[in-house]
PDB file of C-alpha atoms in Angstrom:
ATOM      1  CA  UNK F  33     208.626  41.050 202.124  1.00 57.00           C
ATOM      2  CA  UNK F  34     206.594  38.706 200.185  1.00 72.00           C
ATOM      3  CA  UNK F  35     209.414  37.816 197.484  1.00 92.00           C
ATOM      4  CA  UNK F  36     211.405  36.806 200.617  1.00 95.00           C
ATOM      5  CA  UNK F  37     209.078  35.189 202.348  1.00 96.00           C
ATOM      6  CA  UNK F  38     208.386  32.914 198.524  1.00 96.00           C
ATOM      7  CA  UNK F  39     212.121  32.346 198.747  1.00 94.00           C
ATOM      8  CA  UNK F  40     212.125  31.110 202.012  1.00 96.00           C
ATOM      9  CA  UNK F  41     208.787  28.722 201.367  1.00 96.00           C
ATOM     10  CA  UNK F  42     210.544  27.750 198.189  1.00 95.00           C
ATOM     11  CA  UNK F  43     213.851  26.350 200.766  1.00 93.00           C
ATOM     12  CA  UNK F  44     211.309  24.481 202.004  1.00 95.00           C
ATOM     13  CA  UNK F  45     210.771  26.786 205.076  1.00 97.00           C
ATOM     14  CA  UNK F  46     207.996  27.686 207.242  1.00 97.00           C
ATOM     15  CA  UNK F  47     208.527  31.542 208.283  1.00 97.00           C
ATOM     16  CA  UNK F  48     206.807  33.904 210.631  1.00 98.00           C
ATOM     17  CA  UNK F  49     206.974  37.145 211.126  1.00 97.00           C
ATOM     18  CA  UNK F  50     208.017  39.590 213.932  1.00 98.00           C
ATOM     19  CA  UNK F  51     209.232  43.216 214.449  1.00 98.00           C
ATOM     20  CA  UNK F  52     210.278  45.306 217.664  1.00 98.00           C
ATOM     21  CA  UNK F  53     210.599  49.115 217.042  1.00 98.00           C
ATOM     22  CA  UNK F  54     213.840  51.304 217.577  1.00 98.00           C
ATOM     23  CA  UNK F  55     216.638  50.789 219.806  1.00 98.00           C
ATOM     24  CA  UNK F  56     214.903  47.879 221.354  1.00 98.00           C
ATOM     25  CA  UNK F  57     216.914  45.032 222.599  1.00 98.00           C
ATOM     26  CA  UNK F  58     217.467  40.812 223.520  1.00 97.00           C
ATOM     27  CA  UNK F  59     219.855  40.225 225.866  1.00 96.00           C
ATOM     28  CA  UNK F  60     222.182  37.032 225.352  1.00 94.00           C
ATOM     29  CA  UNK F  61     220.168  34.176 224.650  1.00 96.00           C
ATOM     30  CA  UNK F  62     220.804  31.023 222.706  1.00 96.00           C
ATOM     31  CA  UNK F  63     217.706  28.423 221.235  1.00 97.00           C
ATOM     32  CA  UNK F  64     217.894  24.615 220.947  1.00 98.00           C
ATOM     33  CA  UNK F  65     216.651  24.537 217.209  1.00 98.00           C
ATOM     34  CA  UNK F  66     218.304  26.322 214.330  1.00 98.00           C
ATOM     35  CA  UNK F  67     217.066  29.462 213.264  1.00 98.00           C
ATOM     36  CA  UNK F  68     217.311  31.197 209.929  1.00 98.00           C
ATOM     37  CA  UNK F  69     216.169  34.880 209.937  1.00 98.00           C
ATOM     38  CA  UNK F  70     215.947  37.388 206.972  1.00 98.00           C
ATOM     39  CA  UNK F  71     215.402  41.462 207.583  1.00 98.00           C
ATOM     40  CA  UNK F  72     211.888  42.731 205.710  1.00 97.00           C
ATOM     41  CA  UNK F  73     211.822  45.907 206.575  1.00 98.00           C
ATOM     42  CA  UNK F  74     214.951  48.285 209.073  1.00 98.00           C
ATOM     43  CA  UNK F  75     218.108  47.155 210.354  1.00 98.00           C
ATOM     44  CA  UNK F  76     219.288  45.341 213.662  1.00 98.00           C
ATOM     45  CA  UNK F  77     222.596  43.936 214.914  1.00 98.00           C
ATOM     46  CA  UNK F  78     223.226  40.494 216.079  1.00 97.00           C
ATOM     47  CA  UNK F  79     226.190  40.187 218.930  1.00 95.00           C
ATOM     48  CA  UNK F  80     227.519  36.996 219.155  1.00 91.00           C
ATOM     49  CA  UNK F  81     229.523  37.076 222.459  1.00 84.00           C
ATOM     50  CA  UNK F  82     231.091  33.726 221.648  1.00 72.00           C
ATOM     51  CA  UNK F  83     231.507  33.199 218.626  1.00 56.00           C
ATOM     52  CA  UNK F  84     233.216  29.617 219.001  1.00 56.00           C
ATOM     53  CA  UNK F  85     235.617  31.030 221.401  1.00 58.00           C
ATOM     54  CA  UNK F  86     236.748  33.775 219.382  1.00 62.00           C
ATOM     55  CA  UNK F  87     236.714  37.250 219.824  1.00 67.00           C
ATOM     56  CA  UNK F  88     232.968  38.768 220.475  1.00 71.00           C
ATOM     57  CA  UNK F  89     231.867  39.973 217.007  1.00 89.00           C
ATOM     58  CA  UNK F  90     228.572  41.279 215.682  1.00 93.00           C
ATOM     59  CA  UNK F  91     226.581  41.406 212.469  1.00 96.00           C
ATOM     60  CA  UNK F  92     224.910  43.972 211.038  1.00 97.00           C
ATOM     61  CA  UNK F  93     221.481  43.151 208.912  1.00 98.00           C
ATOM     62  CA  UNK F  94     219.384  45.409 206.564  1.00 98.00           C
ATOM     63  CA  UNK F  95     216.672  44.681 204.242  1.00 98.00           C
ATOM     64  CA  UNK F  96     217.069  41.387 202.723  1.00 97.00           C
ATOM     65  CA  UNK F  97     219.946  39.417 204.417  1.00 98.00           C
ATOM     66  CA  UNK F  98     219.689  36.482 205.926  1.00 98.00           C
ATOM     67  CA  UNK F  99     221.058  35.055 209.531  1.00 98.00           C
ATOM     68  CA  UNK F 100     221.499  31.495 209.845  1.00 97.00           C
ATOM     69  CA  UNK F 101     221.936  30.799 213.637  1.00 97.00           C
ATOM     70  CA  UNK F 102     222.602  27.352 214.491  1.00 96.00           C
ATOM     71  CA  UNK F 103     221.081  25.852 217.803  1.00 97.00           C
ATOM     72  CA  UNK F 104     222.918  26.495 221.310  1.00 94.00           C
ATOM     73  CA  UNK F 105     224.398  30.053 219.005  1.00 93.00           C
ATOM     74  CA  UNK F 106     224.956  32.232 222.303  1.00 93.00           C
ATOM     75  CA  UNK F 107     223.152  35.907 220.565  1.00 95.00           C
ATOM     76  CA  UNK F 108     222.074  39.141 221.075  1.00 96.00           C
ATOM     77  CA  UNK F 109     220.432  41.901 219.634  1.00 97.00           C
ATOM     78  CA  UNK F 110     219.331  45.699 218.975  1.00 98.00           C
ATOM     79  CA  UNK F 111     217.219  46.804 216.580  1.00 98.00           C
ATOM     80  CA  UNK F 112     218.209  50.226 214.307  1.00 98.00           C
ATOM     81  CA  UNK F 113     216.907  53.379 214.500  1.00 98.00           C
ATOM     82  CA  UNK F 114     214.241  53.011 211.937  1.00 98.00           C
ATOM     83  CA  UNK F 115     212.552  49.424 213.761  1.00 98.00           C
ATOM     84  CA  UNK F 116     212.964  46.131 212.584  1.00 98.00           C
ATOM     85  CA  UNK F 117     210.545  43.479 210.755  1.00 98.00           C
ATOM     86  CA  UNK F 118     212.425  40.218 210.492  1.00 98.00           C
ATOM     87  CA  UNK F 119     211.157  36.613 209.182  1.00 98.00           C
ATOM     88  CA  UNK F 120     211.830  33.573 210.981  1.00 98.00           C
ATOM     89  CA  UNK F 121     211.918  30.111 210.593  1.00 98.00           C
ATOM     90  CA  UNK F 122     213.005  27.342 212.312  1.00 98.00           C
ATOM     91  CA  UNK F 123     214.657  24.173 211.956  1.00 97.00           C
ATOM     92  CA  UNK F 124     215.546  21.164 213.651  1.00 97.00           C
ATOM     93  CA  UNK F 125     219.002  21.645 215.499  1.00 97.00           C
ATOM     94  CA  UNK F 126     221.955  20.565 213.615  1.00 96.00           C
ATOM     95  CA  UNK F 127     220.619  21.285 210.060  1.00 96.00           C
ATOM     96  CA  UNK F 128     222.799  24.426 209.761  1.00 95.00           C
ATOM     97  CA  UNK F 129     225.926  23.539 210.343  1.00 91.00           C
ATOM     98  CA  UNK F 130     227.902  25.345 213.398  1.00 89.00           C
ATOM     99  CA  UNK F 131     228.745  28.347 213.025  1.00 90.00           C
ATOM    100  CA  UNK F 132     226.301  31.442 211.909  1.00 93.00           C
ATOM    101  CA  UNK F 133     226.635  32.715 208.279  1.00 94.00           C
ATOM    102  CA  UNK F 134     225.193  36.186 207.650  1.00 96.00           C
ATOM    103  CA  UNK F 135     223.828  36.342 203.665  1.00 97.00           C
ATOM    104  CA  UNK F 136     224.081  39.821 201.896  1.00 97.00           C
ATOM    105  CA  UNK F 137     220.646  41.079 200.138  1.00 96.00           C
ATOM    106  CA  UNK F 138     220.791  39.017 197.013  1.00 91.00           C
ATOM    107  CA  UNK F 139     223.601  36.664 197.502  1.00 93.00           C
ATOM    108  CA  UNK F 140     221.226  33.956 199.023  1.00 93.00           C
TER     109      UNK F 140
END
């Protein structure tokens, strides 16, 4: 976690940490600041009911990849079978972009 957490301080980020154990769950929520979240330790799966009025979709996150979720980002989630230990950081809204982009372990 701490190499992530060094890359994310190095973006000039700020991130805390949280985790929620299996099979728990957020129902549809949205946030008015960007949020940018990478998975330290599990899995969990973001829905994103509308994704810009497209079809519902979801995204699945395991050690190491990264969720940018812009502000106003309509979400949900449930965490794997084996927990979930996330960081999180935040950001003003509109510094993302507009639509979320899901990072692969590696590629960010």
């Amino acid at each position: 976690m701490s190499d992530d957490r060094e890359r994310l301080r190095a973006a000039g980020l700020h991130p805390s940490s949280w985790a929620n154990g299996p099979g728990d769950r957020y129902a549809a929520h949205s946030h008015a600041y960007d949020k940018v979240l990478v998975v330290a330790r599990g899995s969990i799966r973001f829905g994103l009911p509308d994704a810009q009025g497209h079809e519902p979709t979801s995204v699945e996150l395991g050690v190491g990849d990264r969720l940018d979720l812009p502000a106003s980002t309509l979400h949900e989630a449930i965490v794997g079978p084996g927990g979930v230990e996330c960081l999180e950081a935040h950001l003003p809204a509109g510094t993302l972009g507009s639509s979320p982009v899901r990072h692969p372990a590696g590629a960010w």
